[in-house]
PDB file of C-alpha atoms in Angstrom:
ATOM      1  CA  MET A   1     -22.577  96.672  40.326  1.00 61.00           C
ATOM      2  CA  PRO A   2     -21.280  99.559  42.249  1.00 65.00           C
ATOM      3  CA  LYS A   3     -18.056 101.014  41.143  1.00 72.00           C
ATOM      4  CA  PHE A   4     -15.578 102.022  43.796  1.00 72.00           C
ATOM      5  CA  VAL A   5     -13.379 104.956  43.151  1.00 73.00           C
ATOM      6  CA  SER A   6     -10.101 104.725  44.894  1.00 74.00           C
ATOM      7  CA  THR A   7      -9.024 107.935  46.559  1.00 76.00           C
ATOM      8  CA  ALA A   8      -5.606 108.696  47.836  1.00 78.00           C
ATOM      9  CA  GLU A   9      -5.080 108.275  51.527  1.00 82.00           C
ATOM     10  CA  PRO A  10      -4.499 111.611  53.315  1.00 80.00           C
ATOM     11  CA  GLN A  11      -0.831 112.156  53.972  1.00 81.00           C
ATOM     12  CA  PRO A  12       0.425 113.600  57.251  1.00 79.00           C
ATOM     13  CA  ILE A  13       1.606 117.203  57.041  1.00 77.00           C
ATOM     14  CA  GLY A  14       5.364 117.388  57.386  1.00 78.00           C
ATOM     15  CA  ALA A  15       5.591 121.137  58.137  1.00 80.00           C
ATOM     16  CA  ILE A  16       5.058 122.527  61.612  1.00 81.00           C
ATOM     17  CA  ASN A  17       2.513 125.281  61.988  1.00 84.00           C
ATOM     18  CA  VAL A  18       4.508 128.047  63.692  1.00 85.00           C
ATOM     19  CA  THR A  19       1.704 130.613  63.947  1.00 88.00           C
ATOM     20  CA  PRO A  20       0.654 129.597  67.490  1.00 89.00           C
ATOM     21  CA  PHE A  21       4.304 129.558  68.532  1.00 90.00           C
ATOM     22  CA  ILE A  22       4.798 133.118  67.244  1.00 92.00           C
ATOM     23  CA  ASP A  23       1.640 134.278  69.036  1.00 93.00           C
ATOM     24  CA  VAL A  24       2.822 132.819  72.338  1.00 94.00           C
ATOM     25  CA  MET A  25       6.283 134.340  71.926  1.00 94.00           C
ATOM     26  CA  LEU A  26       4.852 137.790  71.223  1.00 95.00           C
ATOM     27  CA  VAL A  27       2.634 137.615  74.308  1.00 95.00           C
ATOM     28  CA  LEU A  28       5.598 136.509  76.423  1.00 94.00           C
ATOM     29  CA  LEU A  29       7.730 139.315  75.012  1.00 93.00           C
ATOM     30  CA  ILE A  30       5.086 141.910  75.861  1.00 92.00           C
ATOM     31  CA  VAL A  31       4.718 140.509  79.375  1.00 89.00           C
ATOM     32  CA  MET A  32       8.496 140.608  79.873  1.00 86.00           C
ATOM     33  CA  ILE A  33       8.731 144.201  78.653  1.00 85.00           C
ATOM     34  CA  LEU A  34       5.894 145.346  80.888  1.00 83.00           C
ATOM     35  CA  SER A  35       7.225 143.541  83.939  1.00 81.00           C
ATOM     36  CA  MET A  36      10.766 144.956  83.702  1.00 76.00           C
ATOM     37  CA  PRO A  37      11.421 147.940  85.934  1.00 71.00           C
ATOM     38  CA  MET A  38      12.051 151.134  84.094  1.00 66.00           C
ATOM     39  CA  VAL A  39      15.697 152.045  83.850  1.00 63.00           C
ATOM     40  CA  THR A  40      16.226 154.887  86.264  1.00 58.00           C
ATOM     41  CA  HIS A  41      19.804 155.911  85.690  1.00 58.00           C
ATOM     42  CA  LYS A  42      19.837 159.489  86.867  1.00 64.00           C
ATOM     43  CA  VAL A  43      22.743 161.829  87.251  1.00 66.00           C
ATOM     44  CA  PRO A  44      22.057 164.702  89.638  1.00 72.00           C
ATOM     45  CA  VAL A  45      22.890 167.961  87.908  1.00 71.00           C
ATOM     46  CA  ASP A  46      22.437 171.479  89.224  1.00 71.00           C
ATOM     47  CA  LEU A  47      21.383 173.386  86.136  1.00 69.00           C
ATOM     48  CA  PRO A  48      21.687 177.169  86.087  1.00 66.00           C
ATOM     49  CA  GLN A  49      18.597 179.273  85.747  1.00 70.00           C
ATOM     50  CA  GLY A  50      18.262 181.375  82.584  1.00 65.00           C
ATOM     51  CA  GLY A  51      20.046 184.620  81.967  1.00 63.00           C
ATOM     52  CA  PRO A  52      23.076 185.817  80.055  1.00 62.00           C
ATOM     53  CA  ALA A  53      26.251 183.868  80.499  1.00 57.00           C
ATOM     54  CA  ALA A  54      28.834 185.713  82.532  1.00 57.00           C
ATOM     55  CA  THR A  55      32.269 185.726  80.978  1.00 54.00           C
ATOM     56  CA  ASP A  56      35.097 186.943  83.152  1.00 55.00           C
ATOM     57  CA  ASP A  57      38.780 186.333  83.751  1.00 60.00           C
ATOM     58  CA  ALA A  58      38.007 183.397  86.039  1.00 79.00           C
ATOM     59  CA  THR A  59      36.906 181.208  83.130  1.00 85.00           C
ATOM     60  CA  HIS A  60      39.220 178.330  82.263  1.00 88.00           C
ATOM     61  CA  ARG A  61      38.924 175.960  79.349  1.00 90.00           C
ATOM     62  CA  LEU A  62      39.881 172.291  79.538  1.00 91.00           C
ATOM     63  CA  ALA A  63      40.093 170.722  76.092  1.00 92.00           C
ATOM     64  CA  ILE A  64      40.420 167.081  75.079  1.00 92.00           C
ATOM     65  CA  ASP A  65      41.754 166.467  71.587  1.00 91.00           C
ATOM     66  CA  LYS A  66      40.975 163.404  69.485  1.00 89.00           C
ATOM     67  CA  ALA A  67      44.082 161.591  70.748  1.00 90.00           C
ATOM     68  CA  GLY A  68      42.963 162.139  74.349  1.00 89.00           C
ATOM     69  CA  ALA A  69      45.527 164.799  75.284  1.00 92.00           C
ATOM     70  CA  LEU A  70      44.476 167.512  77.729  1.00 93.00           C
ATOM     71  CA  PHE A  71      44.927 171.250  77.218  1.00 93.00           C
ATOM     72  CA  TRP A  72      44.367 173.832  79.983  1.00 92.00           C
ATOM     73  CA  ASP A  73      43.680 177.240  78.439  1.00 89.00           C
ATOM     74  CA  GLY A  74      45.538 176.110  75.318  1.00 89.00           C
ATOM     75  CA  ILE A  75      48.614 174.756  77.154  1.00 91.00           C
ATOM     76  CA  ARG A  76      49.215 171.004  77.210  1.00 93.00           C
ATOM     77  CA  LEU A  77      48.518 169.429  80.598  1.00 90.00           C
ATOM     78  CA  ASP A  78      49.489 166.087  82.099  1.00 90.00           C
ATOM     79  CA  ASP A  79      46.825 163.848  83.600  1.00 88.00           C
ATOM     80  CA  ALA A  80      48.653 163.920  86.940  1.00 90.00           C
ATOM     81  CA  ALA A  81      48.538 167.744  87.044  1.00 89.00           C
ATOM     82  CA  LEU A  82      44.801 167.971  86.404  1.00 90.00           C
ATOM     83  CA  PRO A  83      43.621 167.430  90.023  1.00 89.00           C
ATOM     84  CA  ALA A  84      45.920 170.243  91.226  1.00 88.00           C
ATOM     85  CA  LYS A  85      44.526 172.633  88.605  1.00 87.00           C
ATOM     86  CA  LEU A  86      40.988 171.668  89.563  1.00 88.00           C
ATOM     87  CA  ALA A  87      41.745 172.157  93.277  1.00 85.00           C
ATOM     88  CA  GLY A  88      42.653 175.769  92.477  1.00 81.00           C
ATOM     89  CA  LEU A  89      39.239 176.259  90.885  1.00 79.00           C
ATOM     90  CA  ARG A  90      37.395 175.112  93.994  1.00 66.00           C
ATOM     91  CA  THR A  91      38.614 178.009  96.100  1.00 62.00           C
ATOM     92  CA  ASP A  92      37.995 180.470  93.298  1.00 59.00           C
ATOM     93  CA  ALA A  93      34.657 181.537  91.847  1.00 70.00           C
ATOM     94  CA  ALA A  94      35.946 180.273  88.536  1.00 79.00           C
ATOM     95  CA  VAL A  95      34.047 178.552  85.766  1.00 85.00           C
ATOM     96  CA  LEU A  96      35.436 175.512  83.964  1.00 88.00           C
ATOM     97  CA  GLN A  97      34.527 174.997  80.331  1.00 90.00           C
ATOM     98  CA  LEU A  98      35.036 171.493  78.987  1.00 90.00           C
ATOM     99  CA  GLN A  99      35.576 171.081  75.260  1.00 90.00           C
ATOM    100  CA  ALA A 100      35.978 167.632  73.746  1.00 90.00           C
ATOM    101  CA  ASP A 101      36.891 166.871  70.169  1.00 88.00           C
ATOM    102  CA  PRO A 102      34.031 165.009  68.446  1.00 86.00           C
ATOM    103  CA  GLU A 103      36.403 162.156  67.620  1.00 88.00           C
ATOM    104  CA  ALA A 104      37.699 161.801  71.198  1.00 89.00           C
ATOM    105  CA  ARG A 105      36.951 158.486  72.862  1.00 90.00           C
ATOM    106  CA  TYR A 106      33.990 158.522  75.206  1.00 90.00           C
ATOM    107  CA  ASP A 107      35.789 156.578  77.937  1.00 90.00           C
ATOM    108  CA  ARG A 108      38.497 159.274  78.013  1.00 91.00           C
ATOM    109  CA  PHE A 109      35.847 162.001  78.283  1.00 91.00           C
ATOM    110  CA  ASP A 110      34.082 160.039  81.010  1.00 91.00           C
ATOM    111  CA  ALA A 111      37.313 159.636  83.003  1.00 91.00           C
ATOM    112  CA  ILE A 112      38.013 163.392  82.814  1.00 92.00           C
ATOM    113  CA  LEU A 113      34.426 164.157  83.821  1.00 91.00           C
ATOM    114  CA  ALA A 114      34.793 161.824  86.827  1.00 90.00           C
ATOM    115  CA  THR A 115      37.993 163.639  87.835  1.00 91.00           C
ATOM    116  CA  ILE A 116      36.143 166.962  87.624  1.00 90.00           C
ATOM    117  CA  LYS A 117      33.325 165.583  89.763  1.00 89.00           C
ATOM    118  CA  ARG A 118      35.764 164.258  92.381  1.00 89.00           C
ATOM    119  CA  ALA A 119      37.260 167.771  92.569  1.00 88.00           C
ATOM    120  CA  ASN A 120      33.775 169.118  93.489  1.00 86.00           C
ATOM    121  CA  ILE A 121      33.643 171.566  90.584  1.00 85.00           C
ATOM    122  CA  VAL A 122      30.114 172.972  90.431  1.00 81.00           C
ATOM    123  CA  LYS A 123      30.507 175.609  87.713  1.00 84.00           C
ATOM    124  CA  LEU A 124      31.015 173.514  84.597  1.00 85.00           C
ATOM    125  CA  GLY A 125      30.060 174.333  81.051  1.00 85.00           C
ATOM    126  CA  PHE A 126      30.314 172.282  77.872  1.00 86.00           C
ATOM    127  CA  VAL A 127      31.754 173.962  74.794  1.00 85.00           C
ATOM    128  CA  GLY A 128      31.014 172.753  71.287  1.00 78.00           C
ATOM    129  CA  ASN A 129      27.434 171.564  71.691  1.00 64.00           C
ATOM    130  CA  GLN A 130      25.843 174.631  70.102  1.00 63.00           C
ATOM    131  CA  PRO A 131      24.656 172.627  67.036  1.00 60.00           C
ATOM    132  CA  LEU A 132      22.736 170.369  69.424  1.00 58.00           C
ATOM    133  CA  ALA A 133      20.835 173.322  70.926  1.00 58.00           C
ATOM    134  CA  ASP A 134      18.806 173.761  67.738  1.00 54.00           C
TER     135      ASP A 134
END
């Protein structure tokens, strides 16, 4: 007489195999990255050509401290008086040097830079970024 060995019935797998899902997501991610246009946020800047920096009496320094206060050649300046000071630089062959405290808020620096741009200042230098040059 034949003996029958009872075997356990195969049980359905309760876990989902996520490997195909991950593969599809990675392919979709790569396609999305490749299809996005490159970010082209450009700011037009007229950079000076090399040579020694000219320092003369027509150089003014605008400083922003960490609280956001403005200083024109070391003297405190109101925000409302800044456009008038910058208008005087336009007619002159003066150079404006902008120095911002490292702890100053970026939005304050950006607002001052926008004011300088609206005043059509073309001779602008940044003071305090010498460590970044190396």
